[in-house]
Coordinates of C-alpha atoms and ligand atoms in Angstrom, one line a residue:
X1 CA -11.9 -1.7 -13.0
X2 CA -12.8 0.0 -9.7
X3 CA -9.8 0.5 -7.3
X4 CA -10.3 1.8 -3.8
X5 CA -7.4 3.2 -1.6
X6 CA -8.5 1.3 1.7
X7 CA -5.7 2.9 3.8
X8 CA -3.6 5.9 2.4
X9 CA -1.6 6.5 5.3
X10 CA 2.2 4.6 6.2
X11 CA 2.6 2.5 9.1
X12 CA 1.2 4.5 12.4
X13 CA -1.3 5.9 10.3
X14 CA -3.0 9.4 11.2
X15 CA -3.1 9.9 14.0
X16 CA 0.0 7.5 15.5
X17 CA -0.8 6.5 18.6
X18 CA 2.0 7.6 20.3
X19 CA 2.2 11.0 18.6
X20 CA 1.7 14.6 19.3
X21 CA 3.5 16.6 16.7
X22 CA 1.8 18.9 14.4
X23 CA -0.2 16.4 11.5
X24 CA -1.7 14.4 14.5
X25 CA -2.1 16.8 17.4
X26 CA -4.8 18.2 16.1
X27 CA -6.7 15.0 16.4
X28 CA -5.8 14.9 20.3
X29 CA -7.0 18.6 20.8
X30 CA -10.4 17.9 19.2
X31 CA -9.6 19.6 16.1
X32 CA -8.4 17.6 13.5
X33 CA -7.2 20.1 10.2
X34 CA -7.7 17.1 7.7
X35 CA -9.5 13.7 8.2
X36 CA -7.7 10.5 9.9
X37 CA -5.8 8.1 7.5
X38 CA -5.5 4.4 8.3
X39 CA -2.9 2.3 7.4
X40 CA -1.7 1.3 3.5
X41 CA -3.8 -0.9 1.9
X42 CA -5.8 -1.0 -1.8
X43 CA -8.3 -3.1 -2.9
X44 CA -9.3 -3.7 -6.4
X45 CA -12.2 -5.3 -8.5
X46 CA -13.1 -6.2 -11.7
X47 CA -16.9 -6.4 -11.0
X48 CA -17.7 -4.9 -8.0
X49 CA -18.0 -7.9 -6.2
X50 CA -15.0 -10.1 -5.7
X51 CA -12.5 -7.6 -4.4
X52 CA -8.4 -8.7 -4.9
X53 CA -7.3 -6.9 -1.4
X54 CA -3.5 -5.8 -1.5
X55 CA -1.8 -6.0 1.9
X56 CA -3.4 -6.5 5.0
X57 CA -3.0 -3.9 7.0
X58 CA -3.4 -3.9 11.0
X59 CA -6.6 -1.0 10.7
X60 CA -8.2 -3.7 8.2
X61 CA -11.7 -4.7 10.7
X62 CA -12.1 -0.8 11.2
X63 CA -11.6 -0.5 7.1
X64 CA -14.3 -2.9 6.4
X65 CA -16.4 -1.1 8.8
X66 CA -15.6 2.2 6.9
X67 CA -16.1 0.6 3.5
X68 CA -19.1 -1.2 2.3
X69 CA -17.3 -2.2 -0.5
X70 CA -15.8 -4.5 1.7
X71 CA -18.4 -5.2 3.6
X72 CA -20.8 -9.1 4.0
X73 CA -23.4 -9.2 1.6
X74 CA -26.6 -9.3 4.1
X75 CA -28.9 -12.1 2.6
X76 CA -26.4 -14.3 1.3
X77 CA -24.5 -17.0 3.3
X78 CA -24.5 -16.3 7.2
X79 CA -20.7 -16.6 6.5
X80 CA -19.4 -14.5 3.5
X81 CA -16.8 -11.7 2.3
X82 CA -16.0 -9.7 -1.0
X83 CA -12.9 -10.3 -0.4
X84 CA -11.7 -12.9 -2.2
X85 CA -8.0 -13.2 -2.3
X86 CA -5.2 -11.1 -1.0
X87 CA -1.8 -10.4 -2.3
X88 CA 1.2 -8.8 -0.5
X89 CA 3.9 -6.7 -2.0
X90 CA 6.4 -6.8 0.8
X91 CA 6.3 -8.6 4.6
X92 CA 6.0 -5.3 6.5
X93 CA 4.0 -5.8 9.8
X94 CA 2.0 -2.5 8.1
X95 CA 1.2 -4.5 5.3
X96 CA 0.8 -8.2 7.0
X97 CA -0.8 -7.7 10.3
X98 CA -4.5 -7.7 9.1
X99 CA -4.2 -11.4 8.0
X100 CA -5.2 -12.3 11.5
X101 CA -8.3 -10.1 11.1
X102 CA -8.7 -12.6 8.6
X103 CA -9.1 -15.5 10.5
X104 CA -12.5 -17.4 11.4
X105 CA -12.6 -19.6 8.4
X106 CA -13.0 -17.8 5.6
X107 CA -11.8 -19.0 2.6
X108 CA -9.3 -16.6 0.7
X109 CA -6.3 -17.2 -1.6
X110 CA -3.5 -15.6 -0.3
X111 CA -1.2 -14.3 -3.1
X112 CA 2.5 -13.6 -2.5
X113 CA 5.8 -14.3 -3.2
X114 CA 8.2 -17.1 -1.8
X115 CA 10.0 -14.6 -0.2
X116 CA 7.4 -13.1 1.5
X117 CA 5.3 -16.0 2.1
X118 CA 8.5 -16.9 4.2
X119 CA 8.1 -14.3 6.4
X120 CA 4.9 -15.3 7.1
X121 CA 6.2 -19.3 7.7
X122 CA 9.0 -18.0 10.1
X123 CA 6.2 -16.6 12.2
X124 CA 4.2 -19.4 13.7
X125 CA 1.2 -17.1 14.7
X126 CA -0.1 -16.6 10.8
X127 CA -0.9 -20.3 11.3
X128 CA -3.6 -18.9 12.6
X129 CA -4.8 -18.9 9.1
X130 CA -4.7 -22.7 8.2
X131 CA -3.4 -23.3 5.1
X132 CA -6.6 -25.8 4.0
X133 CA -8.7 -22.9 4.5
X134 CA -6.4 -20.1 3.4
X135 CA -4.0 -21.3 0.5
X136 CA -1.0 -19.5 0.4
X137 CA -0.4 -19.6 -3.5
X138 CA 3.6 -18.2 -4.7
X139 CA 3.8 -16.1 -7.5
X140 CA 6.6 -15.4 -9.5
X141 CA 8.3 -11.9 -11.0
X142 CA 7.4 -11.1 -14.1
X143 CA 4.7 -14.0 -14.9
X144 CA 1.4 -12.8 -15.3
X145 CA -1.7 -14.7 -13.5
X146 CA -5.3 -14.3 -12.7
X147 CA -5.8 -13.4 -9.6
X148 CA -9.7 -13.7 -9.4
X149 CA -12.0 -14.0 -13.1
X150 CA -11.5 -10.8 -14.8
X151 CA -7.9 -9.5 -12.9
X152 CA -5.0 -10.3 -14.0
X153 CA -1.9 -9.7 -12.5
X154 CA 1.6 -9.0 -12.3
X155 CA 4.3 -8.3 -9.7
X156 CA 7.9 -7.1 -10.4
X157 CA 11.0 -6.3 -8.6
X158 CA 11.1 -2.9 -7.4
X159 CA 14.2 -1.3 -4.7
X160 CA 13.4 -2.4 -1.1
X161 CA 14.6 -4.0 1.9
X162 CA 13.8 -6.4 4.6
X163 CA 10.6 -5.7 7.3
X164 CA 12.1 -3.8 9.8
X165 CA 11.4 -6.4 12.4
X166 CA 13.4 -8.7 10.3
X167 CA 16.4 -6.3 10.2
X168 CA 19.9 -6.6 11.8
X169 CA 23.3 -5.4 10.7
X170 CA 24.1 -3.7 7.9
X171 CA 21.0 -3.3 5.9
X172 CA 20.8 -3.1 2.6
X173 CA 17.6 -0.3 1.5
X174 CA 18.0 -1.1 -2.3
X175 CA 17.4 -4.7 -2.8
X176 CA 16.1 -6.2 -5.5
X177 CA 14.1 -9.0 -5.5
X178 CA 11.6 -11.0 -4.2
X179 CA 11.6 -8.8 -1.2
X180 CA 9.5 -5.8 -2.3
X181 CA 7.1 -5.9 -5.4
X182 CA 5.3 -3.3 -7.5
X183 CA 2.0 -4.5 -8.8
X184 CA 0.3 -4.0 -12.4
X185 CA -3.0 -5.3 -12.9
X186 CA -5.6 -5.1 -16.0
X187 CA -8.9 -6.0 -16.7
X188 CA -8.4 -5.9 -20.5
X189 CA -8.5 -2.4 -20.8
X190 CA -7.2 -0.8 -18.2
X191 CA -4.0 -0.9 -16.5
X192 CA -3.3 -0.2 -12.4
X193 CA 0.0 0.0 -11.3
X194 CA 0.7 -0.1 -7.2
X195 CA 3.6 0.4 -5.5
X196 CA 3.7 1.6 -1.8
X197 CA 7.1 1.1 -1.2
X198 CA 10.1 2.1 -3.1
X199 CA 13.4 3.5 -2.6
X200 CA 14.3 4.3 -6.2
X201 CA 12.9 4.7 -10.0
X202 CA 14.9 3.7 -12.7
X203 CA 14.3 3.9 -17.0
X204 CA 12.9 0.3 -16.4
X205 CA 10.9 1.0 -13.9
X206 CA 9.4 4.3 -15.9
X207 CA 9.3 2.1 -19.0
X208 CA 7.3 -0.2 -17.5
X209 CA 4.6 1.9 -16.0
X210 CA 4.5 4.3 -18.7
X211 CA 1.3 4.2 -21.2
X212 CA -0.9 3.0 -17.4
X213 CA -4.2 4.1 -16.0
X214 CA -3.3 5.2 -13.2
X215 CA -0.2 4.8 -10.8
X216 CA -1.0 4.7 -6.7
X217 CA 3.0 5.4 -5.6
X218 CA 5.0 5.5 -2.7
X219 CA 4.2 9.0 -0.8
X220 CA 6.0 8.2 2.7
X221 CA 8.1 11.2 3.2
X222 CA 7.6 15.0 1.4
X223 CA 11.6 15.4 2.1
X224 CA 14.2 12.6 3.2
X225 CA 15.1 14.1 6.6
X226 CA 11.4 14.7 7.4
X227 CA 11.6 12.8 10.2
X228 CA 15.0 13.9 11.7
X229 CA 13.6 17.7 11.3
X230 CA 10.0 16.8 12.7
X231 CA 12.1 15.5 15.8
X232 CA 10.2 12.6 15.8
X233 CA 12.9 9.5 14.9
X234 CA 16.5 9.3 13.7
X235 CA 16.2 7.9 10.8
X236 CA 15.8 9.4 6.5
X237 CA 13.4 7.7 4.2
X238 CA 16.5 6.2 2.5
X239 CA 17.1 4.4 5.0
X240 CA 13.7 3.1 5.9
X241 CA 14.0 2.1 1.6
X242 CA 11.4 5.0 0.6
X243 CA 12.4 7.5 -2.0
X244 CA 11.1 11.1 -1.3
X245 CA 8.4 12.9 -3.1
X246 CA 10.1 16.2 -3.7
X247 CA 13.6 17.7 -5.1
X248 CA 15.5 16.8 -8.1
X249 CA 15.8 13.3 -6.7
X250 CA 12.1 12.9 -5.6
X251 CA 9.2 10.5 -7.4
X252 CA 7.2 14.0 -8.5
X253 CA 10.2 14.6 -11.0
X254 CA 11.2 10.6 -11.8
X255 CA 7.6 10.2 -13.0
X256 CA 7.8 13.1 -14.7
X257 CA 8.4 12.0 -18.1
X258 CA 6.1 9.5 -17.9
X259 CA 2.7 9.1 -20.1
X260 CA 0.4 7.9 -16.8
X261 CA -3.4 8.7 -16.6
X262 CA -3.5 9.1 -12.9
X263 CA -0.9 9.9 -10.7
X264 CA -1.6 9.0 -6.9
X265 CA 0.6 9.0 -3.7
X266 CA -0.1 6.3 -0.8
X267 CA 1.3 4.8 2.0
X268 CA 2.1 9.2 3.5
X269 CA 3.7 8.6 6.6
X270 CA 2.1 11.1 9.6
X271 CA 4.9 13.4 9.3
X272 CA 4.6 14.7 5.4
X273 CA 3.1 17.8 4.9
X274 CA 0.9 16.6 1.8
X275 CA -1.6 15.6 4.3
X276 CA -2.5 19.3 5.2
X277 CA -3.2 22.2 2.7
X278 CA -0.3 24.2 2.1
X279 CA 3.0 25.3 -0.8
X280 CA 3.8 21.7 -0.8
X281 CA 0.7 20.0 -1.2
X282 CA -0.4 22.9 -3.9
X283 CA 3.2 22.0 -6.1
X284 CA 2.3 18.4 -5.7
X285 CA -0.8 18.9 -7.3
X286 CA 0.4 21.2 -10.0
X287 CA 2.8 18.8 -11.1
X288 CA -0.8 16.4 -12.1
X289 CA -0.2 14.4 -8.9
X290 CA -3.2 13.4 -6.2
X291 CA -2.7 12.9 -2.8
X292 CA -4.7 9.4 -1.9
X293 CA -7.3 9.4 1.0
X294 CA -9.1 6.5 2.8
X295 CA -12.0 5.9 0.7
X296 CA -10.6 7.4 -2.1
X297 CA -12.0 5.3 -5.5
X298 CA -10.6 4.9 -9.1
X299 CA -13.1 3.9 -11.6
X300 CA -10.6 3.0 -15.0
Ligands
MLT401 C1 7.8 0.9 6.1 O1 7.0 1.1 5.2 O2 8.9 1.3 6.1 C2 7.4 0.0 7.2 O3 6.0 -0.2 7.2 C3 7.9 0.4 8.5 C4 7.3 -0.4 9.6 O4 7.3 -1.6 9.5 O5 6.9 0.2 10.6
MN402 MN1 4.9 0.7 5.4

């Protein structure tokens, strides 16, 4: 199985448009200290050829143009794309946006589940994508299918919340459901497991992922209050229904006891310090964890 990180970055990616502080001013003065990251995505195949892409994110067209992986075969049909289905693990705009780079008439199946497949019906424009073309196929927790000959794959609950454009009142970060899925997928001998949002990791979850391959994890936030302290936005990965990497309560020391090949953090936000050398990327990767970069490819 060959998995590629497409986009290792959080929404905003690296550089944010909009943003100066210290991980993407560099890239404004001319001197970036660590290469640009686009927005989270993965992409994985069975045999090199029919890529399953998971999420869609809005840096997709400039991903395909980095990645020949994901590129038209040239002397094949005019028409034509590796990728052959996509699945998404939650309705975040970082995560759904790119299906309208995926328009033209191109067949795909689109994998997701009724939950988030209802964001996508409340919002008229992903009819851009027409469903004869596109199918939009549910899948269900816990009930393993094949998502293209030689994948198989399963999604599972794991702690999340709403889209952000979909939130009002109280909201509630550690839903679960439907809402916000972790991924494991095999090709009959080796096991993947994604998940690029979470806001907590239980015994279950552990159990479940323990004995994999490899495990591409949340890795918004280095510290909860990242954000507040960066002076950048108001608001704590808890609240934005991402767990931390560091402390006693971070994902470095939840995984911890668990037997995983490779251990991987995606989806950084452009405030975390892992994207620069430094004391905390150095403990990260003493504690057997990588920190994922576009490009970046498994082979399992
Ligand atoms: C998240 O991961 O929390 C979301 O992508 C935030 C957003 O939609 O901007
Ligand atoms: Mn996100």
């Amino acid at each position: 199985m060959r998995a590629l990180v497409v986009g290792a970055a959080a929404g905003g990616g690296l550089p944010q448009w909009n943003c100066a502080a210290p991980n993407s001013a560099g890239f404004w003065l001319g001197a970036p200290p660590h290469p640009a990251a686009t927005q989270s995505s993965l992409a994985v195949s069975a045999d090199g050829e029919r890529w399953l892409l998971i999420n869609a994110s809005p840096d997709l067209r400039s991903q395909i143009i980095a990645l020949p992986q994901l590129q038209p075969r040239v002397g094949t049909a005019l028409r034509n794309s590796p990728i052959a289905a996509v699945l998404l693990t939650n309705g975040d705009l970082d995560h759904i946006a790119g299906l309208l780079t995926l328009r033209e008439g191109q067949p795909f199946t689109l994998y997701a589940t009724d939950a988030i497949l209802g964001v996508l019906a409340a919002n008229p424009v992903f009819d851009a994508l027409a469903a004869t073309v596109v199918p939009r196929t549910p899948i269900h927790l816990d009930t393993t299918f094949e998502a293209l000959p030689g994948l198989s794959v399963t999604v599972y609950p794991v702690p999340g919340k709403v889209p952000l454009f979909m939130e009002s009142g109280e909201v509630a970060t550690d839903l679960v459901g439907e809402q916000t899925v972790g991924v494991a997928i095999s090709d009959g001998r080796a096991t993947l497991h994604y998940i690029p949002g979470c806001a907590a990791v239980d015994a279950g979850l552990r159990a479940r992922v323990d004995g994999a391959d490899a495990l591409l994890f949340d890795g918004t936030l280095y510290v909860d209050d990242e954000m507040v302290r960066a002076g950048v936005g108001t608001k704590t990965g808890r609240r934005m229904g991402h767990m931390s990497v560091s402390g006693p309560e971070g994902s470095v020391a939840a995984w911890a006891p668990a037997r995983i090949g490779r251990r991987v953090f995606v989806h950084l936000n452009n405030t975390n310090p892992l994207w620069r050398d430094g004391p905390e990327r150095a403990e990260t990767e003493a504690a057997g964890w990588q920190i994922g970069h576009d490009g970046m490819e498994l082979t399992l």
